[in-house]
Coordinates of C-alpha atoms in Angstrom, one line a residue:
M10 CA -13.7 19.9 11.0
S11 CA -15.9 22.2 13.1
Q12 CA -17.1 20.7 16.3
D13 CA -20.5 21.8 17.4
P14 CA -21.3 20.4 20.9
V15 CA -24.7 19.0 19.7
S16 CA -26.1 18.2 16.3
Q17 CA -28.9 16.0 15.0
D18 CA -28.7 12.4 13.8
P19 CA -30.2 12.6 10.2
V20 CA -31.7 9.1 10.7
S21 CA -33.3 9.3 14.2
Q22 CA -33.6 13.1 14.3
Q23 CA -32.3 12.8 17.9
P24 CA -29.6 15.0 19.4
V25 CA -26.1 13.5 19.3
S26 CA -22.9 14.5 20.9
R27 CA -20.4 16.4 18.7
D28 CA -17.6 16.1 21.2
P29 CA -15.7 13.1 19.7
V30 CA -12.7 13.4 22.0
S31 CA -14.9 12.6 25.1
Q32 CA -17.2 10.3 23.2
Y33 CA -14.3 8.1 21.9
P34 CA -11.8 7.8 24.8
L35 CA -9.8 4.9 23.4
G36 CA -9.3 6.8 20.1
A37 CA -8.3 9.9 22.0
A38 CA -5.6 8.0 23.8
V39 CA -4.0 6.4 20.8
T40 CA -0.8 8.1 19.7
A41 CA 1.0 8.2 16.3
A42 CA 3.9 6.4 17.9
E43 CA 1.8 3.4 18.8
L44 CA 0.5 3.2 15.2
T45 CA 4.0 3.6 13.8
G46 CA 5.6 0.9 15.9
D47 CA 3.5 -2.1 16.8
P48 CA -0.1 -1.0 16.0
L49 CA -1.9 -4.3 16.6
P50 CA -2.7 -3.9 20.3
A51 CA -4.2 -0.5 19.8
L52 CA -6.1 -1.5 16.7
A53 CA -7.5 -4.6 18.4
A54 CA -8.8 -2.5 21.3
L55 CA -10.4 0.0 18.9
R56 CA -11.9 -2.7 16.7
A57 CA -13.6 -4.3 19.7
A58 CA -14.9 -1.2 21.5
E59 CA -14.8 1.7 19.0
P60 CA -14.7 0.3 15.5
V61 CA -15.2 3.8 14.1
S62 CA -13.3 6.1 16.5
W63 CA -12.2 9.7 16.5
L64 CA -8.4 9.9 16.7
P65 CA -6.9 13.4 17.4
A66 CA -3.5 11.9 16.4
L67 CA -4.9 11.5 12.8
G68 CA -7.2 14.5 12.8
G69 CA -10.2 12.4 11.9
W70 CA -12.0 9.1 12.1
L71 CA -10.3 5.7 12.1
V72 CA -12.2 2.6 10.8
T73 CA -10.8 -0.7 12.1
R74 CA -13.5 -3.4 11.5
H75 CA -13.2 -5.4 8.3
D76 CA -16.8 -5.0 7.1
L77 CA -16.7 -1.3 7.8
V78 CA -13.4 -0.8 6.0
Q79 CA -14.8 -2.6 3.0
R80 CA -18.0 -0.4 3.1
V81 CA -15.9 2.8 3.1
L82 CA -13.6 1.7 0.2
R83 CA -16.5 0.5 -2.0
D84 CA -18.7 3.6 -1.5
A85 CA -16.8 6.4 -3.4
R86 CA -19.9 8.6 -3.4
T87 CA -20.0 8.9 0.4
Y88 CA -16.3 8.5 1.1
T89 CA -14.2 10.1 -1.6
V90 CA -10.6 10.8 -2.4
D91 CA -11.6 13.8 -4.4
D92 CA -10.7 16.4 -1.7
P93 CA -8.1 19.1 -1.7
R94 CA -6.6 17.7 1.5
F95 CA -5.7 14.3 -0.2
S96 CA -2.0 14.1 0.4
T97 CA -0.8 12.5 -2.9
G98 CA -2.9 15.0 -4.9
R99 CA -1.3 17.9 -3.2
V100 CA 2.2 16.6 -4.2
V101 CA 1.6 15.5 -7.9
G102 CA -1.8 17.0 -8.8
P103 CA -5.0 15.3 -9.9
S104 CA -4.7 11.7 -10.9
M105 CA -6.6 8.4 -10.9
L106 CA -5.5 8.1 -7.2
S107 CA -7.2 11.4 -6.1
L108 CA -10.3 11.5 -8.3
D109 CA -13.6 9.7 -8.3
G110 CA -16.5 9.2 -10.7
P111 CA -16.2 9.9 -14.4
A112 CA -12.9 11.9 -13.9
H113 CA -11.4 8.9 -12.1
R114 CA -12.3 6.6 -14.9
R115 CA -11.0 9.0 -17.6
H116 CA -7.6 9.0 -15.8
R117 CA -7.5 5.3 -15.0
D118 CA -8.9 3.6 -18.1
P119 CA -5.9 4.3 -20.4
F120 CA -3.5 2.8 -18.0
S121 CA -5.8 -0.1 -17.0
Q122 CA -6.2 -1.1 -20.7
A123 CA -2.4 -0.7 -21.2
F124 CA -1.7 -3.2 -18.4
R125 CA -3.9 -5.7 -20.2
D126 CA -2.1 -5.2 -23.5
P127 CA -0.5 -8.6 -24.4
A128 CA 2.7 -7.0 -25.6
V129 CA 3.2 -5.0 -22.5
A130 CA 2.3 -7.9 -20.1
G131 CA 4.6 -10.4 -21.9
R132 CA 7.5 -8.1 -22.0
L133 CA 7.2 -7.2 -18.3
T134 CA 7.0 -10.9 -17.2
G135 CA 10.4 -11.5 -18.8
L136 CA 12.0 -8.3 -17.5
V137 CA 11.0 -9.0 -13.9
A138 CA 12.7 -12.4 -14.0
A139 CA 15.8 -10.9 -15.7
H140 CA 16.2 -8.0 -13.3
A141 CA 15.8 -10.3 -10.2
A142 CA 18.3 -12.7 -11.6
D143 CA 20.9 -10.0 -12.3
L144 CA 20.4 -8.4 -8.8
T145 CA 20.7 -11.7 -6.9
A146 CA 23.7 -12.8 -9.0
G147 CA 25.5 -9.6 -7.9
L148 CA 24.6 -10.3 -4.2
A149 CA 25.3 -14.0 -4.0
P150 CA 29.1 -14.0 -3.6
A151 CA 29.0 -11.5 -0.7
G152 CA 27.2 -13.8 1.8
S153 CA 25.2 -11.0 3.3
A154 CA 23.2 -8.0 2.1
E155 CA 20.7 -5.4 3.1
L156 CA 17.7 -6.5 1.0
R157 CA 15.6 -3.3 0.9
R158 CA 18.1 -1.4 -1.2
G159 CA 20.1 -4.3 -2.3
L160 CA 17.2 -6.1 -4.0
A161 CA 13.7 -4.9 -3.3
G162 CA 14.0 -1.2 -4.2
P163 CA 16.3 -1.7 -7.3
L164 CA 14.0 -4.4 -8.7
A165 CA 10.9 -2.2 -8.3
A166 CA 12.7 0.8 -9.7
A167 CA 14.0 -1.1 -12.7
V168 CA 10.6 -2.6 -13.5
M169 CA 9.0 0.9 -13.2
A170 CA 11.6 2.3 -15.6
D171 CA 10.5 -0.4 -18.1
V172 CA 6.8 0.2 -17.4
L173 CA 7.1 3.9 -18.1
G174 CA 9.6 3.6 -20.9
L175 CA 12.2 5.8 -19.1
A176 CA 15.1 5.0 -21.3
G177 CA 18.4 6.3 -19.9
V178 CA 17.0 6.9 -16.4
T179 CA 18.8 4.7 -13.9
P180 CA 17.1 2.8 -11.1
A181 CA 19.2 4.9 -8.6
T182 CA 17.7 8.1 -10.1
I183 CA 14.2 6.7 -9.9
L184 CA 14.7 5.7 -6.3
R185 CA 15.9 9.2 -5.5
W186 CA 12.8 10.7 -7.0
Y187 CA 10.6 8.2 -5.3
D188 CA 12.2 8.8 -1.9
A189 CA 11.6 12.6 -2.2
I190 CA 8.0 12.1 -3.3
V191 CA 7.2 9.6 -0.6
A192 CA 8.7 11.9 2.0
A193 CA 6.5 14.7 0.8
V194 CA 3.4 12.6 0.9
S195 CA 4.2 11.1 4.3
A196 CA 4.8 14.5 5.7
L197 CA 1.3 15.5 4.7
S198 CA -0.4 12.3 5.8
G199 CA -1.6 12.6 9.3
Q200 CA -1.9 16.4 9.1
G201 CA -5.5 17.7 9.2
Q202 CA -4.8 21.1 7.7
S203 CA -6.8 22.5 4.7
G204 CA -5.8 21.6 1.2
G205 CA -3.6 23.3 -1.3
P206 CA -0.2 22.5 -2.7
G207 CA 2.0 20.7 -0.2
G208 CA 5.1 18.7 0.3
S209 CA 8.8 19.6 0.6
A210 CA 10.8 21.5 -2.0
A211 CA 12.7 18.3 -2.6
G212 CA 9.5 16.5 -3.4
A213 CA 8.4 19.2 -5.8
E214 CA 11.8 19.1 -7.6
A215 CA 11.7 15.4 -7.8
F216 CA 8.3 15.4 -9.4
A217 CA 9.4 18.1 -11.8
Q218 CA 12.3 15.9 -13.0
L219 CA 10.0 12.9 -13.2
R220 CA 7.4 14.8 -15.2
A221 CA 10.1 16.0 -17.7
A222 CA 11.3 12.4 -18.1
I223 CA 7.7 11.1 -18.5
T224 CA 6.8 13.7 -21.1
A225 CA 9.9 12.8 -23.1
A226 CA 9.1 9.1 -22.9
A227 CA 5.5 9.6 -24.0
A228 CA 6.7 11.6 -27.0
R229 CA 9.1 8.8 -28.0
G230 CA 6.2 6.3 -28.1
G231 CA 6.8 2.5 -28.5
A232 CA 4.6 -0.4 -28.9
D233 CA 5.4 -2.2 -25.6
S234 CA 5.8 0.7 -23.1
L235 CA 2.7 1.0 -20.9
L236 CA 3.1 4.7 -20.8
A237 CA 3.2 4.9 -24.6
V238 CA 0.2 2.7 -25.0
A239 CA -1.7 4.9 -22.5
A240 CA -0.6 8.1 -24.2
A241 CA -1.5 6.9 -27.7
R242 CA -5.2 6.9 -26.7
G243 CA -5.0 10.7 -26.5
D244 CA -7.4 11.0 -23.6
L245 CA -5.0 12.7 -21.2
T246 CA -2.9 15.8 -21.4
P247 CA 0.9 15.6 -20.8
G248 CA 0.4 16.9 -17.3
E249 CA -2.3 14.3 -16.6
L250 CA -0.1 11.6 -18.0
A251 CA 2.8 12.7 -15.7
A252 CA 0.6 12.8 -12.6
N253 CA -0.7 9.3 -13.2
A254 CA 2.7 8.0 -14.1
A255 CA 4.0 9.5 -10.8
V256 CA 1.4 7.6 -8.8
L257 CA 2.1 4.4 -10.7
M258 CA 5.8 4.9 -9.8
F259 CA 4.9 5.7 -6.2
G260 CA 2.7 2.6 -5.8
G261 CA 4.9 0.4 -8.0
I262 CA 8.0 1.0 -5.9
E263 CA 6.4 1.5 -2.4
T264 CA 4.1 -1.5 -2.7
V265 CA 6.7 -3.8 -4.2
E266 CA 9.6 -2.8 -2.0
A267 CA 7.4 -3.3 1.1
M268 CA 5.9 -6.6 -0.2
I269 CA 9.3 -8.1 -0.8
C270 CA 10.8 -6.9 2.5
N271 CA 7.7 -7.8 4.7
A272 CA 7.3 -11.2 3.1
A273 CA 11.0 -12.0 3.6
W274 CA 11.0 -10.7 7.2
H275 CA 7.9 -12.7 8.1
L276 CA 9.2 -15.9 6.5
L277 CA 12.8 -15.7 7.8
S278 CA 11.5 -14.9 11.3
Q279 CA 10.0 -18.5 11.2
P280 CA 12.9 -20.6 9.8
A281 CA 11.0 -23.8 10.2
L282 CA 8.6 -22.6 7.4
V283 CA 11.4 -21.8 4.9
P284 CA 12.1 -25.3 3.4
A285 CA 8.4 -26.0 2.6
V286 CA 7.8 -22.5 1.1
A287 CA 11.1 -22.7 -1.0
A288 CA 10.0 -26.1 -2.4
D289 CA 6.4 -25.2 -3.3
E290 CA 5.5 -22.5 -5.7
D291 CA 1.9 -22.4 -4.5
L292 CA 3.0 -22.0 -0.9
L293 CA 5.5 -19.3 -1.9
A294 CA 2.7 -17.3 -3.6
A295 CA 0.5 -17.9 -0.5
A296 CA 3.3 -16.6 1.8
V297 CA 3.2 -13.3 -0.2
E298 CA -0.6 -13.1 0.3
E299 CA -0.3 -13.9 4.0
S300 CA 2.3 -11.2 4.5
L301 CA 0.1 -8.7 2.6
R302 CA -2.8 -9.6 5.0
L303 CA -0.8 -9.3 8.2
E304 CA 1.4 -6.3 7.1
P305 CA 0.0 -4.4 4.2
A306 CA 2.4 -1.9 2.5
A307 CA -0.1 0.9 2.9
A308 CA -1.5 0.6 6.4
L309 CA -3.8 3.6 6.3
L310 CA -6.0 4.9 3.4
D311 CA -7.6 8.3 3.6
R312 CA -11.1 9.2 2.4
Y313 CA -13.3 12.3 3.0
A314 CA -17.0 12.3 3.7
A315 CA -18.9 13.8 0.8
A316 CA -22.1 13.7 2.9
D317 CA -23.3 13.1 6.4
A318 CA -23.4 9.4 7.2
R319 CA -23.7 6.8 10.0
L320 CA -20.9 4.3 10.1
G321 CA -20.5 1.7 12.9
G322 CA -22.5 3.8 15.3
A323 CA -20.5 7.0 14.6
Q324 CA -22.1 10.1 13.1
I325 CA -19.8 11.2 10.3
R326 CA -20.3 14.8 9.1
R327 CA -19.7 15.9 5.5
G328 CA -16.1 17.0 5.2
D329 CA -14.7 14.8 7.9
R330 CA -11.6 12.9 7.3
V331 CA -12.3 9.1 7.4
T332 CA -9.2 6.9 7.5
V333 CA -9.4 3.1 7.1
S334 CA -6.8 0.8 8.7
V335 CA -6.0 -1.9 6.2
T336 CA -3.9 -3.5 8.9
A337 CA -6.8 -3.6 11.3
A338 CA -9.1 -5.1 8.7
G339 CA -6.5 -7.8 7.8
T340 CA -6.2 -8.8 11.5
D341 CA -9.9 -8.9 12.3
P342 CA -10.4 -12.2 14.1
A343 CA -14.0 -12.3 12.9
V344 CA -12.7 -12.8 9.4
Y345 CA -9.3 -14.4 9.9
P346 CA -8.9 -17.1 12.6
A347 CA -5.6 -16.8 14.5
S348 CA -5.3 -13.4 12.8
G349 CA -2.1 -12.4 14.4
T350 CA -0.2 -15.5 13.2
F351 CA 1.8 -15.6 10.0
D352 CA 0.6 -18.8 8.4
P353 CA 1.2 -19.2 4.6
R354 CA -1.2 -22.2 4.5
R355 CA -4.0 -19.7 5.0
Y356 CA -3.8 -18.8 1.3
A357 CA -2.5 -22.1 -0.1
P358 CA -4.8 -24.0 -2.5
A359 CA -7.1 -26.4 -0.6
A360 CA -5.1 -29.4 -1.7
A361 CA -1.9 -28.0 -0.2
A362 CA -3.4 -26.7 3.0
A363 CA -3.7 -28.6 6.2
P364 CA -6.6 -31.1 6.4
G365 CA -9.9 -29.4 6.7
R366 CA -8.6 -26.0 5.6
S367 CA -9.0 -24.0 2.5
A368 CA -7.7 -20.8 1.0
G369 CA -8.4 -17.9 3.3
P370 CA -10.6 -14.9 2.6
A371 CA -9.2 -12.2 0.4
H372 CA -7.2 -9.5 2.1
L373 CA -7.6 -5.7 1.4
A374 CA -3.9 -4.9 0.9
F375 CA -4.6 -3.8 -2.7
A376 CA -7.8 -2.0 -1.5
V377 CA -11.2 -2.9 -3.0
G378 CA -13.8 -1.0 -5.1
P379 CA -13.0 1.6 -7.7
H380 CA -9.5 2.2 -6.4
F381 CA -8.4 -1.4 -6.4
C382 CA -4.6 -1.3 -7.2
I383 CA -4.2 -1.2 -10.9
G384 CA -0.8 -3.0 -10.8
A385 CA -1.7 -5.7 -8.3
Q386 CA -0.8 -8.6 -10.6
L387 CA 2.6 -7.0 -11.6
A388 CA 3.3 -6.3 -7.9
R389 CA 2.6 -10.0 -7.0
L390 CA 4.8 -11.2 -9.8
E391 CA 7.7 -9.0 -8.6
A392 CA 7.3 -10.0 -5.0
Q393 CA 7.1 -13.8 -5.7
T394 CA 10.1 -13.6 -8.1
A395 CA 12.2 -11.7 -5.5
L396 CA 11.2 -14.0 -2.6
R397 CA 12.0 -17.1 -4.8
A398 CA 15.5 -15.6 -5.5
V399 CA 16.1 -14.8 -1.8
L400 CA 15.1 -18.4 -0.7
A401 CA 17.5 -19.8 -3.3
L402 CA 20.4 -18.3 -1.3
P403 CA 21.8 -21.3 0.6
G404 CA 21.0 -21.1 4.3
V405 CA 19.5 -17.6 4.0
R406 CA 18.6 -16.2 7.4
L407 CA 18.0 -12.9 9.2
D408 CA 21.2 -11.2 10.3
P409 CA 21.1 -11.2 14.2
D410 CA 23.5 -8.3 14.3
H411 CA 21.0 -6.0 12.6
P412 CA 17.5 -6.8 14.0
S413 CA 14.6 -5.0 12.3
R414 CA 10.9 -5.2 11.9
P415 CA 8.2 -3.5 9.8
Q416 CA 7.3 0.0 11.0
G417 CA 5.6 3.2 9.7
L418 CA 2.4 5.1 10.2
V419 CA 1.2 5.1 6.7
F420 CA 3.7 3.0 4.7
R421 CA 5.1 0.0 6.6
K422 CA 8.2 -2.0 6.0
P423 CA 11.5 -2.7 7.8
P424 CA 13.8 0.4 7.3
E425 CA 16.6 -2.1 6.6
L426 CA 16.5 -5.8 6.2
H427 CA 19.9 -7.5 6.7
V428 CA 20.3 -11.1 5.8
R429 CA 23.1 -13.7 5.7
W430 CA 23.6 -16.9 3.8
D431 CA 26.2 -19.6 3.3
V432 CA 28.8 -19.0 0.5
P433 CA 30.5 -22.1 -0.9
V434 CA 34.3 -22.0 -0.3
S435 CA 34.8 -22.2 -4.1
A436 CA 33.0 -18.9 -4.5

């Protein structure tokens, strides 16, 4: 972004400052380390005084107020993902995640319709339950486990293997591909350089292997594979199928792994809540939603201004990077009372909530607008199934010898989540 010292407001035609560092002192002082560790204090200060602020640490604008975050996400004409700097597009190529308008719909529609296919949906529901049962049965006799890679990651990877019809590809291999692609995308997120191919050599190699497996799976076909159903429409080239399958895998593992770990961490950090949540399916589902509000898997979402615009008092120039904080939106006290408190009753049905309370306002963890998460319902199913299995472990609790908490600049979850439970002597 070029920084002219003075430009003209397109609405008022009055001169405005183009020195955002001095104009937004709070944003200028925020560091990536703050946003990676515990971002809530910095986000609250920005939301109150500079709801659209220039952050040198991010190389662009950061939007923190709930209504303004929604405005950006819904307005794909003004705030687009279709920019060569978009990090995921630089790693896997154009896909539904990095396109807008008709091109976005052409890439998204085959997969969206496949998700609604009754054969696909019915098969996945049974597979999620079976995978979760197998994984927890293997863990139960041990009395302790690290849940991120003992349950959450393997469950998400196994489900994605089924979604994409990757016969013969183990969850461990899928997790290895995923780790390399996530690392490549994360390395580019937060950088303000111009576009072009990017990411690590490991990320490129992982995507090449994934693409070969996806191409083979699409060629095999099959009535109940989401990839095969999408491929049968004939709207996308093999390369386009691979790019979209990669972002589905990326989101399907990243989102689900984080949803499971964050929900388990939030709930087990408040042991008094565990019996009620374990005994009530509605409250368990609400606990997942409340965790998504308070600690979304994807904390930051990037957009790029396709035109000059005014947003929350800030003058955005065409080409500027505009990042929305989903975490800040989810903890906006104007929308969510006691916004910093984990309270599953916030999303419980009115009959199950405390007197005088009702289900809370929807969160933005799956985004909103044209890029609303295509697999949101499957992700919810996986997270609820896994959390139910965790709570069924007798006396399950956080392991005090391995404290952890969610962290990350763009993608947030505990790096490790160690838990213990009581094993009967007979076991």
